[in-house]
Short mmCIF file of C-alpha atoms in Angstrom, two decimals:
data_model
loop_
_atom_site.label_atom_id
_atom_site.label_comp_id
_atom_site.label_asym_id
_atom_site.label_seq_id
_atom_site.Cartn_x
_atom_site.Cartn_y
_atom_site.Cartn_z
CA MET A 6 71.70 29.38 48.41
CA ILE A 7 71.17 25.76 47.55
CA ASP A 8 67.72 24.52 46.55
CA LEU A 9 67.40 21.09 48.07
CA ASN A 10 63.62 21.35 47.69
CA GLN A 11 62.54 19.99 44.41
CA GLY A 12 61.31 23.37 43.01
CA PHE A 13 60.88 21.77 39.55
CA ALA A 14 58.80 18.83 40.77
CA GLN A 15 55.64 20.98 41.37
CA GLY A 16 53.45 21.38 38.48
CA SER A 17 50.59 19.80 36.66
CA SER A 18 51.84 19.67 33.05
CA TRP A 19 51.73 16.47 30.99
CA VAL A 20 55.48 16.22 31.60
CA HIS A 21 55.02 16.14 35.31
CA GLN A 22 52.21 13.66 35.09
CA LEU A 23 54.19 11.20 32.98
CA ASP A 24 54.98 7.81 34.51
CA PRO A 25 58.30 8.03 36.14
CA ARG A 26 59.32 4.70 34.54
CA VAL A 27 58.83 6.19 31.20
CA LYS A 28 60.78 9.19 32.19
CA ILE A 29 63.76 7.19 33.45
CA MET A 30 63.80 4.99 30.37
CA THR A 31 63.56 7.94 28.09
CA ILE A 32 66.31 9.98 29.68
CA PHE A 33 68.51 6.87 29.90
CA LEU A 34 68.04 6.12 26.13
CA LEU A 35 68.51 9.84 25.13
CA ALA A 36 71.55 10.35 27.30
CA VAL A 37 73.27 7.38 25.87
CA ILE A 38 72.57 8.19 22.31
CA LEU A 39 73.56 11.79 22.77
CA ALA A 40 76.68 11.00 24.68
CA VAL A 41 78.10 8.81 21.86
CA GLY A 42 76.35 10.69 18.95
CA GLU A 43 78.52 12.56 16.43
CA SER A 44 76.05 14.13 14.00
CA ILE A 45 75.49 17.76 14.45
CA ILE A 46 72.01 17.60 12.87
CA MET A 47 71.07 14.85 15.27
CA LEU A 48 72.29 16.72 18.32
CA LEU A 49 70.49 19.96 17.28
CA GLN A 50 67.13 18.02 16.87
CA ALA A 51 67.65 16.32 20.27
CA LEU A 52 68.39 19.77 21.78
CA ALA A 53 65.24 21.08 20.21
CA PHE A 54 63.33 18.04 21.64
CA THR A 55 64.62 18.52 25.22
CA THR A 56 64.04 22.28 25.00
CA TYR A 57 60.43 21.51 23.96
CA LEU A 58 60.09 19.20 26.94
CA VAL A 59 61.30 21.92 29.32
CA LEU A 60 58.84 24.44 27.85
CA ALA A 61 55.96 21.88 27.97
CA ALA A 62 56.73 21.24 31.61
CA LYS A 63 56.11 25.05 32.10
CA LEU A 64 59.14 25.40 34.46
CA GLU A 65 60.43 28.76 35.59
CA LEU A 66 62.62 29.67 32.72
CA LYS A 67 64.84 31.87 34.82
CA LYS A 68 65.65 29.09 37.10
CA VAL A 69 66.40 26.64 34.15
CA LEU A 70 68.74 29.24 32.61
CA LYS A 71 70.52 29.64 35.95
CA ARG A 72 71.17 25.87 36.21
CA LEU A 73 72.41 25.78 32.60
CA VAL A 74 74.92 28.64 33.19
CA VAL A 75 76.56 26.63 35.96
CA VAL A 76 76.80 23.69 33.83
CA ASN A 77 78.24 25.57 30.94
CA PHE A 78 81.28 26.88 33.02
CA PHE A 79 83.04 23.67 32.29
CA ILE A 80 82.06 23.95 28.64
CA LEU A 81 83.41 27.44 28.61
CA GLY A 82 86.80 26.02 29.61
CA ILE A 83 86.71 23.71 26.69
CA TRP A 84 86.00 26.59 24.43
CA VAL A 85 89.15 28.35 25.73
CA PHE A 86 91.51 25.47 25.31
CA VAL A 87 90.26 22.93 22.66
CA PRO A 88 89.88 25.05 19.50
CA ALA A 89 93.49 26.29 19.92
CA THR A 90 95.00 22.88 20.62
CA TYR A 91 92.91 20.64 18.29
CA PRO A 92 94.89 19.50 15.26
CA GLY A 93 93.48 20.49 11.88
CA ASP A 94 93.27 23.27 9.26
CA ALA A 95 93.29 26.73 10.70
CA LEU A 96 90.10 28.69 10.60
CA MET A 97 91.65 31.90 11.84
CA GLN A 98 94.65 33.15 13.64
CA VAL A 99 94.28 34.83 16.99
CA GLY A 100 97.77 36.17 17.98
CA PRO A 101 100.15 33.19 18.07
CA LEU A 102 97.37 30.67 18.26
CA SER A 103 95.55 29.12 15.33
CA ILE A 104 91.99 28.19 15.75
CA SER A 105 91.20 24.90 13.92
CA THR A 106 87.94 24.33 12.11
CA ALA A 107 87.81 20.71 13.43
CA GLY A 108 88.29 22.10 16.94
CA VAL A 109 85.46 24.43 16.81
CA ILE A 110 83.22 21.67 15.55
CA TYR A 111 84.35 19.43 18.22
CA ALA A 112 83.66 22.06 20.97
CA THR A 113 80.27 22.79 19.32
CA LYS A 114 79.32 19.13 19.56
CA ILE A 115 80.31 19.01 23.19
CA THR A 116 78.24 22.11 23.92
CA LEU A 117 75.22 20.77 22.06
CA ARG A 118 75.40 17.29 23.74
CA SER A 119 75.94 18.69 27.26
CA ASN A 120 73.05 21.11 27.05
CA ALA A 121 70.79 18.67 25.44
CA ILE A 122 71.27 16.09 28.11
CA MET A 123 71.07 18.59 30.90
CA LEU A 124 67.71 19.97 29.62
CA GLY A 125 66.48 16.41 29.33
CA ILE A 126 67.44 15.74 32.96
CA ILE A 127 65.70 18.87 34.03
CA ALA A 128 62.56 18.12 32.02
CA LEU A 129 62.34 14.45 32.85
CA LEU A 130 64.02 13.74 36.21
CA SER A 131 63.66 17.01 38.10
CA THR A 132 60.01 17.19 37.42
CA SER A 133 59.39 14.03 39.38
CA THR A 134 59.44 13.66 43.01
CA VAL A 135 62.37 11.60 44.29
CA SER A 136 59.99 9.24 46.04
CA SER A 137 58.26 8.33 42.66
CA LEU A 138 61.65 8.01 41.07
CA MET A 139 62.69 5.54 43.64
CA GLN A 140 59.60 3.52 43.16
CA ALA A 141 60.40 3.48 39.39
CA MET A 142 63.94 2.45 40.03
CA ARG A 143 62.78 -0.51 41.97
CA TRP A 144 60.52 -1.53 39.24
CA LEU A 145 63.43 -1.25 36.77
CA TYR A 146 65.46 -3.69 38.77
CA VAL A 147 67.96 -1.25 40.34
CA PRO A 148 69.41 -3.15 43.27
CA GLU A 149 67.24 -2.68 46.36
CA LYS A 150 70.13 -1.69 48.64
CA ILE A 151 70.92 1.29 46.13
CA VAL A 152 67.35 2.43 46.25
CA TYR A 153 67.20 2.28 50.08
CA LEU A 154 70.47 4.11 50.27
CA PHE A 155 69.11 6.71 47.88
CA PHE A 156 66.14 7.01 50.13
CA PHE A 157 68.19 7.71 53.27
CA VAL A 158 70.45 10.15 51.53
CA TYR A 159 67.53 12.07 50.17
CA ARG A 160 65.48 12.00 53.39
CA TYR A 161 68.39 13.10 55.52
CA VAL A 162 70.22 15.58 53.32
CA HIS A 163 67.67 18.14 54.33
CA VAL A 164 67.91 17.42 58.03
CA ILE A 165 71.75 17.42 57.92
CA TRP A 166 71.77 20.64 55.91
CA LYS A 167 69.70 22.30 58.71
CA GLU A 168 72.10 20.79 61.24
CA PHE A 169 75.04 22.20 59.35
CA ASN A 170 73.37 25.67 59.24
CA ARG A 171 72.74 25.51 63.01
CA LEU A 172 76.41 24.58 63.77
CA TYR A 173 77.61 27.32 61.28
CA ASP A 174 75.36 29.91 62.76
CA SER A 175 76.71 29.26 66.22
CA MET A 176 80.19 29.56 64.95
CA LEU A 177 79.28 32.88 63.35
CA MET A 178 77.89 34.08 66.63
CA ARG A 179 81.10 33.18 68.36
CA GLY A 180 82.89 35.58 66.02
CA PHE A 181 84.07 33.02 63.43
CA LYS A 182 85.20 34.74 60.24
CA ALA A 183 85.93 32.84 57.00
CA GLU A 184 89.53 33.70 56.15
CA THR A 185 92.47 32.04 54.50
CA ASN A 186 94.37 30.87 57.52
CA LEU A 187 95.06 27.61 59.45
CA HIS A 188 92.69 28.50 62.28
CA CYS A 189 89.85 28.89 59.82
CA TYR A 190 90.65 25.49 58.15
CA LYS A 191 90.91 23.84 61.56
CA SER A 192 87.41 25.26 62.53
CA TYR A 193 85.98 23.85 59.16
CA ALA A 194 87.50 20.50 59.80
CA TYR A 195 85.98 20.42 63.22
CA LEU A 196 82.60 21.61 61.71
CA ILE A 197 82.66 18.74 59.25
CA GLY A 198 83.74 16.41 61.96
CA MET A 199 80.85 17.42 64.21
CA LEU A 200 78.49 17.02 61.30
CA LEU A 201 79.66 13.45 60.85
CA VAL A 202 79.42 12.66 64.49
CA ARG A 203 75.81 14.05 64.74
CA SER A 204 74.90 12.28 61.50
CA TYR A 205 76.30 9.01 62.79
CA GLU A 206 74.38 9.29 66.07
CA ARG A 207 71.23 10.20 64.21
CA SER A 208 71.70 7.11 61.95
CA THR A 209 71.85 4.81 64.90
CA ARG A 210 68.78 6.39 66.42
CA VAL A 211 66.95 6.08 63.29
CA TYR A 212 67.82 2.41 62.78
CA GLU A 213 66.81 1.68 66.37
CA ALA A 214 63.61 3.49 65.82
CA MET A 215 63.01 1.38 62.69
CA LEU A 216 63.59 -1.88 64.54
CA CYS A 217 61.12 -0.81 67.18
CA ARG A 218 58.57 -0.58 64.36
CA GLY A 219 59.28 -4.02 63.13
CA PHE A 220 61.70 -3.27 60.27
CA ARG A 221 62.86 -6.51 58.64
CA GLY A 222 64.82 -5.19 55.74
CA GLU A 223 61.97 -4.29 53.48
CA PHE A 224 60.27 -1.03 52.54
CA HIS A 225 56.69 -1.05 51.56
CA ASN A 226 55.06 1.17 48.97
CA LEU A 227 51.88 2.70 49.88
CA ASP A 228 51.02 4.23 46.38
CA ASP A 229 51.38 2.33 43.23
CA LEU A 230 52.60 3.45 39.88
CA SER A 231 50.06 3.40 37.14
CA PHE A 232 50.64 3.29 33.53
CA SER A 233 47.86 5.27 31.92
CA ASN A 234 46.62 5.32 28.28
CA GLN A 235 48.25 8.81 27.95
CA ASP A 236 51.63 7.41 29.18
CA LEU A 237 51.41 4.71 26.45
CA LYS A 238 50.87 7.40 23.73
CA ILE A 239 53.57 9.65 24.91
CA PHE A 240 55.94 6.72 25.39
CA SER A 241 55.27 5.55 21.82
CA GLY A 242 55.89 9.11 20.44
CA ILE A 243 59.29 9.31 22.39
CA LEU A 244 60.20 5.93 21.10
CA VAL A 245 59.48 7.13 17.49
CA PHE A 246 61.70 10.19 18.13
CA ILE A 247 64.45 8.20 19.56
CA SER A 248 64.47 5.79 16.54
CA TRP A 249 64.44 8.86 14.25
CA ILE A 250 67.65 10.33 15.97
CA ILE A 251 69.34 6.96 15.77
CA ILE A 252 68.56 6.88 12.05
CA LEU A 253 69.93 10.35 11.71
CA GLU A 254 73.05 9.34 13.55
CA ARG A 255 73.66 5.82 12.04
CA GLY A 256 71.55 5.64 8.82
CA VAL A 257 68.53 3.40 8.38
CA PHE A 258 70.46 0.15 8.44
CA LEU A 259 72.42 1.09 11.49
CA ILE A 260 75.82 0.56 9.79
CA MET B 13 84.21 20.98 41.59
CA MET B 14 85.42 17.53 40.72
CA HIS B 15 82.70 16.93 38.15
CA ILE B 16 83.05 16.34 34.45
CA SER B 17 80.03 17.63 32.68
CA GLU B 18 77.70 15.59 30.52
CA GLY B 19 78.65 15.13 26.90
CA VAL B 20 82.46 15.82 27.15
CA LEU B 21 83.97 12.40 27.50
CA SER B 22 84.25 9.81 24.65
CA ALA B 23 82.16 6.59 24.70
CA PRO B 24 85.10 4.27 25.70
CA VAL B 25 85.97 6.45 28.65
CA LEU B 26 82.35 6.66 29.75
CA LEU B 27 82.00 2.86 29.39
CA THR B 28 85.11 2.14 31.30
CA GLY B 29 84.03 4.45 34.11
CA ALA B 30 80.55 3.08 34.34
CA ALA B 31 82.01 -0.53 34.41
CA ALA B 32 84.47 0.23 37.04
CA THR B 33 81.92 2.02 39.23
CA ALA B 34 79.48 -0.82 38.73
CA ALA B 35 82.20 -3.32 39.88
CA GLY B 36 83.12 -1.28 42.76
CA THR B 37 79.46 -0.86 43.86
CA ALA B 38 78.89 -4.57 43.53
CA ILE B 39 81.81 -5.33 45.85
CA ALA B 40 80.50 -2.88 48.34
CA LEU B 41 76.78 -4.03 48.22
CA LYS B 42 77.96 -7.44 49.33
CA LYS B 43 79.52 -5.92 52.35
CA ILE B 44 76.46 -3.94 53.30
CA ASP B 45 73.78 -5.47 55.53
CA ASN B 46 70.45 -4.07 56.14
CA GLU B 47 71.76 -2.77 59.38
CA ASP B 48 74.45 -0.62 57.61
CA ILE B 49 72.02 1.02 55.19
CA PRO B 50 70.87 3.93 57.52
CA GLN B 51 74.39 4.39 58.60
CA VAL B 52 76.01 4.47 55.16
CA GLY B 53 72.99 6.69 53.92
CA ILE B 54 73.10 9.16 56.58
CA VAL B 55 76.92 9.50 56.61
CA SER B 56 76.94 9.96 52.86
CA ALA B 57 74.19 12.63 53.26
CA ALA B 58 76.66 14.35 55.74
CA LEU B 59 79.38 14.13 53.03
CA PHE B 60 76.90 15.46 50.42
CA VAL B 61 76.36 18.49 52.56
CA GLY B 62 80.09 18.68 53.31
CA ASN B 63 80.60 18.85 49.46
CA LEU B 64 78.47 22.06 49.38
CA ILE B 65 80.41 24.02 51.99
CA HIS B 66 82.52 26.86 50.61
CA ILE B 67 85.98 27.00 51.96
CA PRO B 68 87.61 30.40 51.47
CA ILE B 69 90.91 30.54 49.73
CA GLY B 70 92.22 34.11 49.12
CA PRO B 71 89.73 36.08 47.28
CA THR B 72 87.64 33.02 46.03
CA SER B 73 86.36 29.70 47.58
CA ILE B 74 86.42 26.20 46.78
CA HIS B 75 84.33 23.13 47.38
CA LEU B 76 85.61 20.13 49.18
CA VAL B 77 85.59 16.56 47.94
CA LEU B 78 86.05 14.86 51.27
CA ASN B 79 86.82 11.42 49.73
CA ALA B 80 89.63 10.69 52.07
CA ILE B 81 87.43 10.86 55.14
CA ALA B 82 84.71 8.99 53.12
CA GLY B 83 87.20 6.21 52.32
CA ILE B 84 88.66 6.00 55.86
CA LEU B 85 85.15 5.77 57.43
CA LEU B 86 83.30 3.76 54.79
CA GLY B 87 85.94 1.68 52.88
CA TRP B 88 84.36 0.09 49.76
CA LYS B 89 81.03 1.46 50.78
CA ALA B 90 82.34 4.73 49.45
CA PHE B 91 81.39 3.61 46.07
CA PRO B 92 77.61 3.37 46.68
CA ALA B 93 77.76 6.37 48.93
CA PHE B 94 79.14 8.58 46.27
CA LEU B 95 77.13 6.90 43.43
CA VAL B 96 73.95 7.81 45.35
CA ALA B 97 75.10 11.24 46.44
CA PHE B 98 76.07 12.25 42.79
CA LEU B 99 72.95 10.76 41.32
CA LEU B 100 70.90 12.94 43.80
CA GLN B 101 73.01 15.97 42.92
CA SER B 102 72.43 15.47 39.10
CA ILE B 103 68.58 15.24 39.82
CA LEU B 104 68.43 18.14 42.25
CA PHE B 105 70.80 20.59 40.61
CA GLN B 106 72.28 19.05 37.51
CA PHE B 107 75.75 18.73 38.76
CA GLY B 108 77.61 16.02 36.96
CA GLY B 109 74.91 14.27 35.00
CA LEU B 110 73.84 10.74 33.95
CA THR B 111 76.29 9.35 31.41
CA ALA B 112 79.28 10.76 33.18
CA LEU B 113 78.03 9.46 36.48
CA GLY B 114 80.15 6.29 36.33
CA VAL B 115 83.33 8.25 35.56
CA ASN B 116 82.62 10.96 38.18
CA VAL B 117 81.97 8.41 40.85
CA PHE B 118 85.02 6.33 40.02
CA MET B 119 87.20 9.29 40.14
CA VAL B 120 86.42 10.04 43.77
CA ALA B 121 85.59 6.56 45.02
CA LEU B 122 88.71 4.67 43.90
CA PRO B 123 91.05 7.06 45.75
CA ALA B 124 88.69 6.76 48.74
CA VAL B 125 89.14 3.00 48.78
CA VAL B 126 92.88 3.44 48.24
CA CYS B 127 92.92 5.71 51.38
CA HIS B 128 91.06 3.24 53.40
CA TYR B 129 93.80 0.71 53.09
CA LEU B 130 96.58 3.39 53.18
CA PHE B 131 95.22 4.67 56.40
CA LYS B 132 95.21 1.05 57.94
CA VAL B 133 98.81 0.73 57.11
CA LEU B 134 99.82 4.24 58.46
CA ILE B 135 97.90 4.12 61.67
CA LYS B 136 99.77 0.82 62.78
CA LYS B 137 102.96 2.83 62.97
CA GLY B 138 101.92 5.05 65.89
CA GLU B 139 99.20 5.80 68.37
CA SER B 140 99.67 9.53 69.05
CA SER B 141 97.17 12.24 68.01
CA LYS B 142 100.05 13.97 66.01
CA TRP B 143 100.56 10.77 64.01
CA LEU B 144 96.92 10.40 63.39
CA GLY B 145 96.77 13.91 62.05
CA ILE B 146 99.79 13.24 59.83
CA SER B 147 98.22 10.06 58.60
CA GLY B 148 95.07 12.00 57.82
CA PHE B 149 97.08 14.63 55.96
CA ILE B 150 98.91 12.13 53.88
CA CYS B 151 95.56 10.32 53.05
CA GLY B 152 93.86 13.63 52.08
CA ALA B 153 96.69 14.63 49.91
CA VAL B 154 96.86 11.20 48.19
CA ALA B 155 93.12 11.02 47.68
CA ILE B 156 92.72 14.40 45.91
CA SER B 157 95.95 13.91 43.90
CA LEU B 158 94.62 10.58 42.77
CA THR B 159 91.29 12.09 41.92
CA VAL B 160 92.96 14.84 39.90
CA ILE B 161 95.17 12.38 38.08
CA LEU B 162 92.14 10.27 37.10
CA LEU B 163 90.38 13.35 36.02
CA MET B 164 93.31 14.27 33.77
CA PHE B 165 93.45 10.77 32.31
CA SER B 166 89.81 10.73 31.47
CA LEU B 167 90.12 13.92 29.65
CA ILE B 168 93.33 12.96 27.85
CA PHE B 169 91.98 9.52 26.81
CA THR B 170 88.98 11.29 25.30
CA HIS B 171 91.02 13.48 23.01
CA ASP B 172 94.70 14.61 22.92
CA SER B 173 93.50 18.24 22.49
CA PHE B 174 92.47 18.17 26.17
CA TYR B 175 96.10 18.03 27.19
CA GLU B 176 96.47 21.74 27.90
CA MET B 177 93.10 21.88 29.69
CA ALA B 178 94.15 18.92 31.86
CA ARG B 179 97.41 20.61 32.79
CA MET B 180 95.57 23.78 33.77
CA ILE B 181 93.22 21.64 36.00
CA LEU B 182 96.18 19.98 37.55
CA ALA B 183 97.76 23.37 38.49
CA GLY B 184 94.43 24.77 39.74
CA ASN B 185 93.91 21.82 42.01
CA LEU B 186 97.13 21.88 43.70
CA VAL B 187 95.75 24.28 46.38
CA LEU B 188 92.77 21.87 46.82
CA VAL B 189 95.22 19.09 47.56
CA ILE B 190 96.74 20.92 50.44
CA ILE B 191 93.45 22.28 51.86
CA GLU B 192 91.86 18.75 51.85
CA ALA B 193 94.87 17.21 53.35
CA LEU B 194 94.75 19.80 56.22
CA LEU B 195 91.18 19.29 56.81
CA THR B 196 91.36 15.54 56.71
CA GLY B 197 94.08 15.59 59.23
CA PHE B 198 92.29 17.93 61.70
CA CYS B 199 89.03 16.17 61.15
CA LEU B 200 90.39 12.75 62.14
CA VAL B 201 92.08 14.08 65.28
CA PHE B 202 88.81 15.73 66.15
CA LEU B 203 86.76 12.63 65.55
CA ARG B 204 89.00 10.47 67.62
CA LYS B 205 88.84 12.91 70.49
CA VAL B 206 85.05 13.53 70.34
CA LYS B 207 83.78 10.16 69.30
CA PRO B 208 86.23 7.35 69.31
CA GLU B 209 83.61 4.68 68.98
CA LEU B 210 83.00 5.97 65.46
CA PHE B 211 86.16 4.18 64.41
CA ILE B 212 85.29 0.87 65.91
CA ASP B 213 81.67 0.95 64.86
CA LEU B 214 82.71 1.55 61.28
CA GLN B 215 85.27 -1.18 61.50
CA VAL B 216 88.20 1.15 61.06
CA GLU B 217 91.14 -0.33 62.78
CA GLY B 218 93.63 1.53 64.92
CA GLY B 219 91.24 4.35 66.15
CA GLY B 220 93.23 4.04 69.39
CA LEU B 221 90.58 1.88 71.13
CA LYS B 222 89.94 -1.93 70.87
CA GLY B 223 87.09 -4.18 71.70
CA SER B 224 83.73 -2.83 72.56
CA GLU B 225 80.72 -4.57 70.99
CA ARG B 226 78.59 -2.82 68.52
CA VAL B 227 75.34 -1.83 69.84
#
């Protein structure tokens, strides 16, 4: 049901091998430019670029599409409401509603933006292991406490997910049925409560175990990030592309 | 799901959300010691899993937000807890996204912090389990209502044409308000019965017990 394992992180394409620092910087720049960008031509080219990255990473396209469908549900809602309520000249009449041209353009921009950024995240972030991303975040001056917190959440989400399934299975075995009534909600509340209790107890155990092994508030990396020649070439290429979409958006003189 | 997708909101809204989340996280990070990191991390992992549970409602099902419980247990630490959880969700299954991360975190974490203080005030008024449940119910309702209101604001401030959609979202989430409120109430009563130390260890006052040194 939920894929907590990083299915996309397995692979050996050049996208997978790219330095995670380069990936984070790229997706950050791209996402910011796309989020504020207004030019449809720029958005289309950026979408083509991120689609290319996904293809180059040789990911399972079926899975990628599935993710995109989920993301586009919200976008679908926008298509239902915005074109009909956006002020501007009418493109056509549907019953009592008039669909405005400006509204359709606005919704198109949102769709392009959203999908371009999502594909970018899939291609660049989901193809790295979380541990390498954490190293990169530390290198990029993300506060250490955030990185450690990220580490713990990632490390224990799997464990707690298993714990949850165990608890839920035992509920099912005792004849629990998911229905819309008070008893059911109470059971869910207790389930979440039990999950919190177990997680909390686990956290104290983990911390004590860490202290026993000499934890002094520092995590040490065993493998280092390396910035290869290929990373340099690809990063330069990406920077050229990013400058290009900025030019498309704002003109050469950035006015 | 209380997430706004990438690319929908306007730059000013995104910036405001990011700045507010950064401020909240900065306040929280000052309060977090090394000792707290495993605790906050693992509790927020539990909330992450809690977010993925389907709760049946009629023929469909909804996801929980659980920000009232997060706020009551974690206080300001709810900011980094949700920040990290949402970042991980966006990397693992593209819920939420990157540029909208600030807004998405702020929408759930601010109500969580509000609930933290609200709960402290409420719980002073009585000791009984019933009152604890009622306080939880109120906090749960307030947290989700605030979240939905913030969600509506972020849409409407982006563009007026989102007004209709925002109203639909409000209507659709009224059920969630009730369910979260019920669950929060039951959950708090359960927690005090099963593990009262949790309230003391996490420095939530009024858990019904006093004293006891932290291990």
